[in-house]
mmCIF file of C-alpha atoms in Angstrom:
data_model
loop_
_atom_site.group_PDB
_atom_site.id
_atom_site.type_symbol
_atom_site.label_atom_id
_atom_site.label_comp_id
_atom_site.label_asym_id
_atom_site.label_seq_id
_atom_site.Cartn_x
_atom_site.Cartn_y
_atom_site.Cartn_z
ATOM 1 C CA MET A 4 -60.194 29.407 -31.633
ATOM 2 C CA ALA A 5 -60.820 27.078 -34.577
ATOM 3 C CA TYR A 6 -58.468 24.617 -36.233
ATOM 4 C CA LEU A 7 -56.916 26.214 -39.337
ATOM 5 C CA PRO A 8 -55.037 24.759 -42.299
ATOM 6 C CA MET A 9 -51.346 25.492 -41.758
ATOM 7 C CA THR A 10 -50.116 27.587 -44.667
ATOM 8 C CA ALA A 11 -47.066 29.800 -44.875
ATOM 9 C CA ARG A 12 -47.303 33.411 -43.827
ATOM 10 C CA SER A 13 -46.361 36.159 -46.261
ATOM 11 C CA ARG A 14 -42.727 37.216 -46.225
ATOM 12 C CA ASP A 15 -43.884 40.765 -47.037
ATOM 13 C CA GLU A 16 -46.448 40.930 -44.244
ATOM 14 C CA ALA A 17 -46.629 44.425 -42.761
ATOM 15 C CA HIS A 18 -46.150 45.070 -39.032
ATOM 16 C CA ARG A 19 -44.993 41.494 -38.326
ATOM 17 C CA ALA A 20 -44.117 41.431 -34.639
ATOM 18 C CA ALA A 21 -43.427 38.925 -31.886
ATOM 19 C CA THR A 22 -46.577 37.376 -30.423
ATOM 20 C CA PRO A 23 -47.444 36.964 -26.727
ATOM 21 C CA LEU A 24 -46.894 33.204 -27.116
ATOM 22 C CA GLU A 25 -43.394 33.806 -28.497
ATOM 23 C CA LEU A 26 -42.622 36.147 -25.615
ATOM 24 C CA PHE A 27 -43.840 33.519 -23.149
ATOM 25 C CA PHE A 28 -41.697 30.911 -24.910
ATOM 26 C CA ASP A 29 -38.631 33.148 -24.583
ATOM 27 C CA LEU A 30 -39.341 33.866 -20.930
ATOM 28 C CA CYS A 31 -39.252 30.157 -20.099
ATOM 29 C CA PHE A 32 -35.769 29.969 -21.589
ATOM 30 C CA VAL A 33 -34.541 32.223 -18.783
ATOM 31 C CA VAL A 34 -34.585 29.127 -16.570
ATOM 32 C CA ALA A 35 -32.306 27.219 -18.942
ATOM 33 C CA VAL A 36 -29.930 30.152 -19.422
ATOM 34 C CA ALA A 37 -29.719 30.650 -15.646
ATOM 35 C CA GLN A 38 -28.968 26.958 -15.093
ATOM 36 C CA ALA A 39 -26.168 26.977 -17.662
ATOM 37 C CA GLY A 40 -24.666 30.140 -16.170
ATOM 38 C CA ARG A 41 -24.859 28.813 -12.629
ATOM 39 C CA GLN A 42 -22.943 25.658 -13.548
ATOM 40 C CA LEU A 43 -20.311 27.736 -15.346
ATOM 41 C CA VAL A 44 -19.785 29.883 -12.244
ATOM 42 C CA HIS A 45 -19.214 26.845 -10.042
ATOM 43 C CA ALA A 46 -16.765 25.284 -12.502
ATOM 44 C CA LEU A 47 -14.725 28.456 -13.029
ATOM 45 C CA ALA A 48 -14.648 29.318 -9.324
ATOM 46 C CA GLU A 49 -13.249 25.863 -8.557
ATOM 47 C CA ASP A 50 -10.594 26.301 -11.265
ATOM 48 C CA HIS A 51 -12.082 23.638 -13.549
ATOM 49 C CA ILE A 52 -11.602 25.948 -16.530
ATOM 50 C CA GLY A 53 -11.490 23.512 -19.440
ATOM 51 C CA ALA A 54 -14.298 21.290 -18.209
ATOM 52 C CA GLY A 55 -16.379 24.321 -17.284
ATOM 53 C CA ILE A 56 -16.122 26.024 -20.668
ATOM 54 C CA THR A 57 -16.725 22.769 -22.568
ATOM 55 C CA GLY A 58 -19.717 21.846 -20.439
ATOM 56 C CA TYR A 59 -21.160 25.340 -20.772
ATOM 57 C CA LEU A 60 -20.863 25.328 -24.564
ATOM 58 C CA PHE A 61 -22.483 21.893 -24.766
ATOM 59 C CA VAL A 62 -25.497 22.678 -22.598
ATOM 60 C CA PHE A 63 -25.919 26.157 -24.057
ATOM 61 C CA PHE A 64 -26.014 24.657 -27.551
ATOM 62 C CA GLY A 65 -29.105 22.723 -26.484
ATOM 63 C CA VAL A 66 -30.743 25.893 -25.192
ATOM 64 C CA TRP A 67 -29.866 27.929 -28.278
ATOM 65 C CA TRP A 68 -30.766 25.269 -30.832
ATOM 66 C CA ALA A 69 -34.172 24.572 -29.282
ATOM 67 C CA TRP A 70 -34.907 28.292 -29.385
ATOM 68 C CA MET A 71 -33.637 28.547 -32.982
ATOM 69 C CA ASN A 72 -35.794 25.662 -34.205
ATOM 70 C CA PHE A 73 -38.961 27.214 -32.836
ATOM 71 C CA THR A 74 -38.156 30.787 -33.824
ATOM 72 C CA TRP A 75 -37.539 30.188 -37.525
ATOM 73 C CA PHE A 76 -40.505 27.830 -37.849
ATOM 74 C CA ALA A 77 -42.803 30.333 -36.135
ATOM 75 C CA SER A 78 -41.613 33.153 -38.383
ATOM 76 C CA ALA A 79 -42.824 31.189 -41.420
ATOM 77 C CA TYR A 80 -45.835 29.209 -40.157
ATOM 78 C CA ASP A 81 -47.295 30.726 -36.987
ATOM 79 C CA ILE A 82 -51.074 30.582 -37.532
ATOM 80 C CA ASP A 83 -51.895 30.793 -33.797
ATOM 81 C CA ASP A 84 -54.694 28.206 -33.786
ATOM 82 C CA VAL A 85 -55.387 25.701 -30.993
ATOM 83 C CA PRO A 86 -53.072 22.889 -32.247
ATOM 84 C CA TYR A 87 -50.258 25.379 -32.838
ATOM 85 C CA ARG A 88 -50.613 26.838 -29.333
ATOM 86 C CA LEU A 89 -50.783 23.424 -27.682
ATOM 87 C CA ALA A 90 -47.723 22.184 -29.589
ATOM 88 C CA THR A 91 -45.806 25.290 -28.507
ATOM 89 C CA LEU A 92 -46.802 24.801 -24.879
ATOM 90 C CA VAL A 93 -45.554 21.217 -25.102
ATOM 91 C CA GLN A 94 -42.231 22.572 -26.373
ATOM 92 C CA ILE A 95 -42.100 24.912 -23.378
ATOM 93 C CA ALA A 96 -42.611 21.914 -21.085
ATOM 94 C CA GLY A 97 -39.707 20.218 -22.871
ATOM 95 C CA VAL A 98 -37.523 23.277 -22.276
ATOM 96 C CA LEU A 99 -38.198 23.100 -18.550
ATOM 97 C CA VAL A 100 -37.362 19.378 -18.451
ATOM 98 C CA TYR A 101 -34.139 20.091 -20.369
ATOM 99 C CA SER A 102 -33.311 22.838 -17.865
ATOM 100 C CA ALA A 103 -33.757 20.420 -14.983
ATOM 101 C CA GLY A 104 -31.239 18.100 -16.628
ATOM 102 C CA ILE A 105 -28.533 20.716 -17.158
ATOM 103 C CA PRO A 106 -26.696 20.198 -13.822
ATOM 104 C CA ARG A 107 -26.358 16.433 -14.419
ATOM 105 C CA ALA A 108 -25.289 16.930 -18.022
ATOM 106 C CA PHE A 109 -22.778 19.603 -17.025
ATOM 107 C CA ASN A 110 -21.209 17.935 -14.019
ATOM 108 C CA ASP A 111 -21.628 14.204 -14.619
ATOM 109 C CA THR A 112 -22.038 13.981 -18.422
ATOM 110 C CA ASP A 113 -25.418 12.397 -17.683
ATOM 111 C CA TRP A 114 -27.660 13.602 -20.492
ATOM 112 C CA THR A 115 -30.677 11.417 -19.674
ATOM 113 C CA VAL A 116 -33.023 14.115 -18.336
ATOM 114 C CA ALA A 117 -31.833 16.669 -20.905
ATOM 115 C CA VAL A 118 -32.429 14.251 -23.793
ATOM 116 C CA VAL A 119 -35.921 13.459 -22.468
ATOM 117 C CA GLY A 120 -36.672 17.186 -22.469
ATOM 118 C CA TYR A 121 -35.358 17.476 -26.004
ATOM 119 C CA LEU A 122 -37.468 14.502 -27.063
ATOM 120 C CA VAL A 123 -40.587 16.258 -25.780
ATOM 121 C CA MET A 124 -39.677 19.394 -27.733
ATOM 122 C CA ARG A 125 -38.858 17.455 -30.899
ATOM 123 C CA VAL A 126 -42.115 15.476 -30.935
ATOM 124 C CA ALA A 127 -44.065 18.745 -30.831
ATOM 125 C CA LEU A 128 -41.914 20.456 -33.457
ATOM 126 C CA THR A 129 -42.035 17.431 -35.785
ATOM 127 C CA PHE A 130 -45.836 17.577 -35.523
ATOM 128 C CA GLN A 131 -45.664 21.243 -36.541
ATOM 129 C CA TRP A 132 -43.525 20.512 -39.598
ATOM 130 C CA LEU A 133 -45.821 17.665 -40.656
ATOM 131 C CA ARG A 134 -48.763 20.045 -40.379
ATOM 132 C CA ALA A 135 -46.871 22.533 -42.536
ATOM 133 C CA ALA A 136 -46.160 19.810 -45.115
ATOM 134 C CA GLY A 137 -49.858 18.963 -45.215
ATOM 135 C CA GLY A 138 -50.730 22.521 -46.237
ATOM 136 C CA GLU A 139 -48.007 22.924 -48.861
ATOM 137 C CA GLU A 140 -47.191 21.574 -52.298
ATOM 138 C CA GLY A 141 -44.072 21.033 -54.400
ATOM 139 C CA GLY A 142 -40.811 22.403 -53.050
ATOM 140 C CA ALA A 143 -42.383 23.823 -49.900
ATOM 141 C CA ARG A 144 -43.831 20.411 -49.016
ATOM 142 C CA ARG A 145 -40.493 18.665 -49.602
ATOM 143 C CA CYS A 146 -38.750 21.265 -47.457
ATOM 144 C CA ALA A 147 -41.160 20.739 -44.546
ATOM 145 C CA LEU A 148 -40.899 16.952 -44.806
ATOM 146 C CA THR A 149 -37.099 17.161 -44.874
ATOM 147 C CA TYR A 150 -37.194 19.178 -41.671
ATOM 148 C CA ALA A 151 -39.468 16.597 -40.039
ATOM 149 C CA VAL A 152 -37.240 13.683 -41.091
ATOM 150 C CA GLY A 153 -34.101 15.562 -40.024
ATOM 151 C CA LEU A 154 -35.551 16.219 -36.581
ATOM 152 C CA VAL A 155 -36.450 12.558 -36.101
ATOM 153 C CA VAL A 156 -33.055 11.283 -37.279
ATOM 154 C CA CYS A 157 -31.088 13.733 -35.122
ATOM 155 C CA GLN A 158 -33.247 13.043 -32.090
ATOM 156 C CA ALA A 159 -32.649 9.320 -32.566
ATOM 157 C CA GLY A 160 -28.944 10.149 -32.463
ATOM 158 C CA TRP A 161 -29.339 12.028 -29.160
ATOM 159 C CA VAL A 162 -31.212 9.083 -27.647
ATOM 160 C CA ALA A 163 -28.493 6.700 -28.882
ATOM 161 C CA LEU A 164 -25.912 8.957 -27.224
ATOM 162 C CA LEU A 165 -27.220 7.797 -23.848
ATOM 163 C CA TRP A 166 -25.808 4.322 -24.553
ATOM 164 C CA ALA A 167 -22.530 5.480 -26.099
ATOM 165 C CA PRO A 168 -19.300 3.923 -24.737
ATOM 166 C CA GLU A 169 -17.813 5.842 -21.831
ATOM 167 C CA GLY A 170 -15.337 8.451 -22.998
ATOM 168 C CA SER A 171 -16.855 8.843 -26.465
ATOM 169 C CA GLU A 172 -19.817 11.030 -25.496
ATOM 170 C CA ARG A 173 -18.167 14.388 -26.160
ATOM 171 C CA TRP A 174 -16.937 13.430 -29.631
ATOM 172 C CA LEU A 175 -20.314 11.978 -30.569
ATOM 173 C CA PHE A 176 -21.920 15.157 -29.230
ATOM 174 C CA VAL A 177 -19.896 17.211 -31.707
ATOM 175 C CA VAL A 178 -20.963 14.906 -34.562
ATOM 176 C CA LEU A 179 -24.617 15.342 -33.614
ATOM 177 C CA VAL A 180 -24.202 19.115 -33.395
ATOM 178 C CA VAL A 181 -22.883 19.152 -36.962
ATOM 179 C CA ALA A 182 -25.800 16.979 -38.079
ATOM 180 C CA GLU A 183 -28.272 19.370 -36.429
ATOM 181 C CA LEU A 184 -26.708 22.397 -38.116
ATOM 182 C CA LEU A 185 -26.906 20.683 -41.509
ATOM 183 C CA VAL A 186 -30.659 20.018 -41.334
ATOM 184 C CA PRO A 187 -31.757 23.587 -42.256
ATOM 185 C CA VAL A 188 -29.050 23.800 -44.931
ATOM 186 C CA VAL A 189 -30.239 20.580 -46.581
ATOM 187 C CA ALA A 190 -33.958 21.235 -46.108
ATOM 188 C CA GLU A 191 -33.831 24.719 -47.635
ATOM 189 C CA ARG A 192 -31.381 23.919 -50.397
ATOM 190 C CA HIS A 193 -34.036 24.229 -53.139
ATOM 191 C CA HIS A 194 -36.797 26.058 -51.290
ATOM 192 C CA GLN A 195 -36.535 28.825 -48.707
ATOM 193 C CA THR A 196 -39.147 28.910 -45.980
ATOM 194 C CA PRO A 197 -40.885 32.314 -45.897
ATOM 195 C CA TRP A 198 -39.395 33.602 -42.658
ATOM 196 C CA HIS A 199 -39.895 37.322 -42.117
ATOM 197 C CA PRO A 200 -36.700 39.470 -41.895
ATOM 198 C CA HIS A 201 -38.149 42.071 -39.512
ATOM 199 C CA HIS A 202 -39.692 39.400 -37.338
ATOM 200 C CA ILE A 203 -36.492 37.334 -37.159
ATOM 201 C CA ALA A 204 -34.380 40.388 -36.293
ATOM 202 C CA GLU A 205 -36.847 41.342 -33.565
ATOM 203 C CA ARG A 206 -36.878 37.802 -32.148
ATOM 204 C CA TYR A 207 -33.085 37.707 -31.976
ATOM 205 C CA GLY A 208 -33.058 41.134 -30.374
ATOM 206 C CA LEU A 209 -35.545 40.022 -27.747
ATOM 207 C CA PHE A 210 -33.475 36.967 -26.876
ATOM 208 C CA THR A 211 -30.383 39.161 -26.609
ATOM 209 C CA ILE A 212 -32.269 41.293 -24.100
ATOM 210 C CA ILE A 213 -33.221 38.154 -22.165
ATOM 211 C CA VAL A 214 -29.647 36.912 -21.821
ATOM 212 C CA LEU A 215 -28.401 40.390 -20.903
ATOM 213 C CA GLY A 216 -31.193 40.630 -18.359
ATOM 214 C CA GLU A 217 -30.163 37.303 -16.883
ATOM 215 C CA THR A 218 -26.622 38.679 -16.652
ATOM 216 C CA VAL A 219 -27.870 41.653 -14.636
ATOM 217 C CA ALA A 220 -29.952 39.404 -12.378
ATOM 218 C CA ALA A 221 -27.102 36.957 -11.731
ATOM 219 C CA SER A 222 -24.676 39.779 -11.017
ATOM 220 C CA THR A 223 -27.084 41.427 -8.597
ATOM 221 C CA VAL A 224 -27.593 38.199 -6.646
ATOM 222 C CA ALA A 225 -23.833 37.634 -6.497
ATOM 223 C CA VAL A 226 -23.125 41.113 -5.153
ATOM 224 C CA GLN A 227 -25.986 40.885 -2.658
ATOM 225 C CA SER A 228 -24.792 37.515 -1.357
ATOM 226 C CA ALA A 229 -21.236 38.781 -1.001
ATOM 227 C CA LEU A 230 -22.397 41.854 0.886
ATOM 228 C CA ASP A 231 -24.538 39.754 3.224
ATOM 229 C CA GLU A 232 -21.597 37.492 4.028
ATOM 230 C CA HIS A 233 -18.617 39.849 3.887
ATOM 231 C CA GLU A 234 -19.861 43.482 3.746
ATOM 232 C CA ALA A 235 -16.999 44.278 1.366
ATOM 233 C CA LEU A 236 -18.629 47.224 -0.380
ATOM 234 C CA ASP A 237 -15.341 48.933 -1.265
ATOM 235 C CA VAL A 238 -14.158 45.803 -3.111
ATOM 236 C CA LEU A 239 -17.473 44.956 -4.763
ATOM 237 C CA LEU A 240 -18.525 48.425 -5.910
ATOM 238 C CA PRO A 241 -16.014 48.629 -8.827
ATOM 239 C CA ILE A 242 -17.108 45.175 -10.035
ATOM 240 C CA ALA A 243 -20.801 46.029 -9.790
ATOM 241 C CA ALA A 244 -20.364 49.407 -11.501
ATOM 242 C CA GLY A 245 -18.091 48.085 -14.232
ATOM 243 C CA GLY A 246 -20.338 45.087 -14.885
ATOM 244 C CA LEU A 247 -23.451 47.239 -15.151
ATOM 245 C CA VAL A 248 -21.804 49.659 -17.585
ATOM 246 C CA LEU A 249 -20.541 46.677 -19.583
ATOM 247 C CA VAL A 250 -24.076 45.280 -19.937
ATOM 248 C CA PHE A 251 -25.463 48.720 -20.844
ATOM 249 C CA ALA A 252 -22.808 49.089 -23.541
ATOM 250 C CA ALA A 253 -23.477 45.578 -24.879
ATOM 251 C CA TRP A 254 -27.155 46.448 -25.297
ATOM 252 C CA TRP A 255 -26.349 49.748 -26.993
ATOM 253 C CA ILE A 256 -23.859 48.194 -29.397
ATOM 254 C CA TYR A 257 -26.111 45.301 -30.397
ATOM 255 C CA PHE A 258 -29.071 47.548 -31.248
ATOM 256 C CA ALA A 259 -27.046 50.303 -32.914
ATOM 257 C CA VAL A 260 -27.759 49.042 -36.439
ATOM 258 C CA PRO A 261 -30.896 47.639 -38.166
ATOM 259 C CA ALA A 262 -29.969 43.962 -38.573
ATOM 260 C CA HIS A 263 -33.022 43.089 -40.689
ATOM 261 C CA ASP A 264 -31.725 45.140 -43.621
ATOM 262 C CA ARG A 265 -29.205 42.396 -44.434
ATOM 263 C CA LEU A 266 -31.507 39.388 -44.039
ATOM 264 C CA SER A 267 -32.657 39.069 -47.623
ATOM 265 C CA SER A 268 -32.031 35.344 -48.161
ATOM 266 C CA ASN A 269 -30.672 32.216 -46.496
ATOM 267 C CA ARG A 270 -27.222 33.050 -47.814
ATOM 268 C CA GLU A 271 -27.023 35.920 -45.338
ATOM 269 C CA ALA A 272 -29.473 34.649 -42.733
ATOM 270 C CA ILE A 273 -27.996 31.226 -41.940
ATOM 271 C CA PRO A 274 -24.463 32.460 -41.054
ATOM 272 C CA TRP A 275 -26.041 35.383 -39.186
ATOM 273 C CA GLY A 276 -28.384 33.112 -37.261
ATOM 274 C CA TYR A 277 -25.742 30.490 -36.471
ATOM 275 C CA GLY A 278 -23.199 33.120 -35.462
ATOM 276 C CA HIS A 279 -25.562 34.295 -32.760
ATOM 277 C CA PHE A 280 -24.659 31.212 -30.769
ATOM 278 C CA VAL A 281 -21.495 33.084 -29.768
ATOM 279 C CA ILE A 282 -23.380 36.320 -29.103
ATOM 280 C CA PHE A 283 -25.988 34.674 -26.884
ATOM 281 C CA ALA A 284 -23.530 32.393 -25.092
ATOM 282 C CA SER A 285 -21.042 35.196 -24.463
ATOM 283 C CA ALA A 286 -23.739 37.618 -23.276
ATOM 284 C CA ALA A 287 -24.932 35.070 -20.725
ATOM 285 C CA ALA A 288 -21.338 34.222 -19.767
ATOM 286 C CA ILE A 289 -20.621 37.853 -18.873
ATOM 287 C CA GLY A 290 -22.992 37.464 -15.935
ATOM 288 C CA ALA A 291 -21.312 34.232 -14.882
ATOM 289 C CA GLY A 292 -17.954 35.986 -15.152
ATOM 290 C CA ILE A 293 -19.101 38.841 -12.932
ATOM 291 C CA GLU A 294 -20.194 36.279 -10.345
ATOM 292 C CA VAL A 295 -16.750 34.677 -10.470
ATOM 293 C CA ALA A 296 -15.106 38.102 -10.120
ATOM 294 C CA VAL A 297 -17.267 38.792 -7.057
ATOM 295 C CA GLU A 298 -16.408 35.426 -5.482
ATOM 296 C CA HIS A 299 -12.718 36.045 -6.157
ATOM 297 C CA ALA A 300 -12.915 39.506 -4.575
ATOM 298 C CA VAL A 301 -14.232 38.051 -1.315
ATOM 299 C CA GLY A 302 -11.859 35.087 -1.352
ATOM 300 C CA LYS A 303 -14.300 32.322 -2.315
ATOM 301 C CA ALA A 304 -13.018 31.544 -5.831
ATOM 302 C CA HIS A 305 -9.927 29.327 -6.139
ATOM 303 C CA VAL A 306 -8.507 31.025 -9.237
ATOM 304 C CA SER A 307 -5.923 33.695 -9.997
ATOM 305 C CA THR A 308 -6.830 37.339 -10.430
ATOM 306 C CA VAL A 309 -6.163 37.178 -14.163
ATOM 307 C CA THR A 310 -8.400 34.120 -14.577
ATOM 308 C CA ALA A 311 -11.208 35.783 -12.616
ATOM 309 C CA ASN A 312 -10.863 38.896 -14.760
ATOM 310 C CA LEU A 313 -10.813 36.884 -17.989
ATOM 311 C CA SER A 314 -14.088 35.264 -16.996
ATOM 312 C CA VAL A 315 -15.619 38.707 -17.614
ATOM 313 C CA THR A 316 -13.437 40.266 -20.276
ATOM 314 C CA LEU A 317 -13.186 37.232 -22.600
ATOM 315 C CA PRO A 318 -16.951 36.793 -23.158
ATOM 316 C CA ALA A 319 -17.346 40.580 -23.400
ATOM 317 C CA SER A 320 -14.642 40.659 -26.071
ATOM 318 C CA LEU A 321 -16.313 37.829 -27.979
ATOM 319 C CA PHE A 322 -19.660 39.619 -27.799
ATOM 320 C CA LEU A 323 -18.290 42.824 -29.311
ATOM 321 C CA GLY A 324 -16.258 40.957 -31.914
ATOM 322 C CA PHE A 325 -19.172 38.880 -33.170
ATOM 323 C CA VAL A 326 -21.666 41.748 -33.162
ATOM 324 C CA TRP A 327 -19.220 43.575 -35.419
ATOM 325 C CA LEU A 328 -18.614 40.502 -37.582
ATOM 326 C CA LEU A 329 -22.264 39.556 -38.089
ATOM 327 C CA HIS A 330 -23.871 42.889 -38.813
ATOM 328 C CA SER A 331 -22.248 46.079 -37.496
ATOM 329 C CA ARG A 332 -19.428 46.047 -40.043
ATOM 330 C CA HIS A 333 -21.930 46.127 -42.903
ATOM 331 C CA PHE A 334 -23.213 49.506 -41.734
ATOM 332 C CA LYS A 335 -19.901 51.183 -40.891
ATOM 333 C CA HIS A 336 -18.321 53.734 -43.221
ATOM 334 C CA GLY A 337 -14.613 54.364 -43.264
ATOM 335 C CA PRO A 338 -11.737 52.809 -41.339
ATOM 336 C CA ALA A 339 -12.385 54.770 -38.138
ATOM 337 C CA GLN A 340 -15.913 53.449 -37.728
ATOM 338 C CA GLN A 341 -14.844 49.936 -38.716
ATOM 339 C CA ALA A 342 -12.046 49.910 -36.140
ATOM 340 C CA VAL A 343 -14.098 50.847 -33.067
ATOM 341 C CA LEU A 344 -15.472 47.440 -32.089
ATOM 342 C CA PRO A 345 -12.439 45.279 -33.041
ATOM 343 C CA VAL A 346 -10.123 47.613 -31.130
ATOM 344 C CA ALA A 347 -12.497 47.659 -28.159
ATOM 345 C CA ALA A 348 -12.621 43.836 -28.194
ATOM 346 C CA VAL A 349 -8.810 43.655 -27.983
ATOM 347 C CA LEU A 350 -8.688 46.259 -25.212
ATOM 348 C CA LEU A 351 -11.320 44.351 -23.249
ATOM 349 C CA LEU A 352 -9.087 41.291 -23.278
ATOM 350 C CA ALA A 353 -6.131 43.403 -22.156
ATOM 351 C CA CYS A 354 -8.152 44.644 -19.169
ATOM 352 C CA ALA A 355 -7.768 41.187 -17.600
ATOM 353 C CA TRP A 356 -4.188 42.128 -16.682
ATOM 354 C CA THR A 357 -5.102 45.387 -14.920
ATOM 355 C CA GLY A 358 -5.580 43.868 -11.479
ATOM 356 C CA THR A 359 -8.484 44.219 -9.082
ATOM 357 C CA TYR A 360 -10.162 46.999 -11.074
ATOM 358 C CA ALA A 361 -10.303 45.004 -14.322
ATOM 359 C CA VAL A 362 -14.112 44.852 -14.524
ATOM 360 C CA LEU A 363 -14.353 48.600 -13.954
ATOM 361 C CA TRP A 364 -11.781 49.215 -16.690
ATOM 362 C CA ALA A 365 -13.687 46.852 -18.985
ATOM 363 C CA GLY A 366 -16.835 48.881 -18.412
ATOM 364 C CA CYS A 367 -14.906 52.055 -19.264
ATOM 365 C CA VAL A 368 -13.604 50.514 -22.496
ATOM 366 C CA ALA A 369 -17.093 49.406 -23.528
ATOM 367 C CA ALA A 370 -18.529 52.843 -22.714
ATOM 368 C CA ALA A 371 -15.726 54.489 -24.702
ATOM 369 C CA ALA A 372 -16.567 52.258 -27.681
ATOM 370 C CA VAL A 373 -20.180 53.417 -27.537
ATOM 371 C CA ALA A 374 -19.126 57.065 -27.254
ATOM 372 C CA ALA A 375 -16.682 56.742 -30.154
ATOM 373 C CA GLY A 376 -19.285 55.055 -32.345
ATOM 374 C CA VAL A 377 -21.935 57.661 -31.612
ATOM 375 C CA THR A 378 -19.487 60.510 -32.189
ATOM 376 C CA LEU A 379 -18.263 59.153 -35.526
ATOM 377 C CA VAL A 380 -21.787 58.561 -36.821
ATOM 378 C CA HIS A 381 -22.908 62.029 -35.704
ATOM 379 C CA ARG A 382 -19.871 63.591 -37.396
ATOM 380 C CA GLU A 383 -20.597 61.695 -40.611
ATOM 381 C CA ARG A 384 -24.217 62.864 -40.641
ATOM 382 C CA SER A 385 -23.214 66.449 -39.901
ATOM 383 C CA GLU A 386 -20.740 66.445 -42.774
ATOM 384 C CA GLY A 387 -23.395 64.981 -45.056
ATOM 385 C CA VAL A 388 -25.845 67.744 -44.153
ATOM 386 C CA ARG A 389 -23.115 70.356 -44.641
ATOM 387 C CA ARG A 390 -22.303 69.037 -48.110
ATOM 388 C CA GLU A 391 -25.983 69.080 -49.065
ATOM 389 C CA GLU A 392 -26.266 72.710 -47.935
ATOM 390 C CA GLU A 393 -23.203 73.665 -50.003
ATOM 391 C CA VAL A 394 -24.648 72.215 -53.216
ATOM 392 C CA PRO A 395 -25.998 75.159 -55.281
ATOM 393 C CA SER A 396 -29.715 75.034 -56.013
#
């Protein structure tokens, strides 16, 4: 495959779909998502709630932001030549190094290995943006150069974080997160990169499937381990059944509406894209929560029943709430349709106080939300067809 000049792809390109290289890139992120979830399980099970949630959000930001950086660049500039492929493979190597550093970052606030992994990713991505700048002119060139400079400056900040005074790391981390989030806003202030709405929506959907799949895998391993050690099928079955239904419902709800229809410009796309941090993090945390619920059921988790239940119902509630906030509400008609997901999110939280069958009840609530949504949409369509038939020809 020859070297090609890097020029922007058409925003109106027909049949724009995820490439095998993008799918491979996403698959390697499973390792990072699994590492973050595993550390969260250990922290919650040992009743280190605050430290566990904070550590999880910090390390998951690194996972999500690395994926975001690549995804939006690829949507605009993926030319699939040899340098592009090699740079992407280098980024994948960086992801794996970052994943290896997650336990130290989570438990000991030692970000050395994670920052090295990020540095590897950033060198490759900066090269990509400089290539893009070389093939563009005017506003597009300035935009690409701003991205490249922003990446270098922020990465310098992450490296400097390794020498920050003890006790200041978490506050400096938040400052760097804000700086990272501002780079796309500043870079695309006067020129929008030609990302493809259908392609972006598909990429986000695929990553949602990945984190939900990791939730299923983690839950399965937890139940299997508990059965091998305790053979407590009667206790574990409601958790396994409720958790599975919960994941099924999460998938159904996320893909119920065509998200790409609202992604017409950065004004809609940036809040939508950034808001997915909560969707991805909560979807992955559901699996961690199910593991905690399993450990609590067999007496291995040192937390109360309500806390164990909240480890499942809180992320599930956040998932439903943010799916509604980011795109479902824009496709709902009437107060009944609009109320389904917010009400279900509140009921999911309430399930935490229903005792040992909380996860099963949470699955029932999520399934009821799907059934209510499908019923209301079907009724609306039936009434629309009826009204059309009543109109005289």
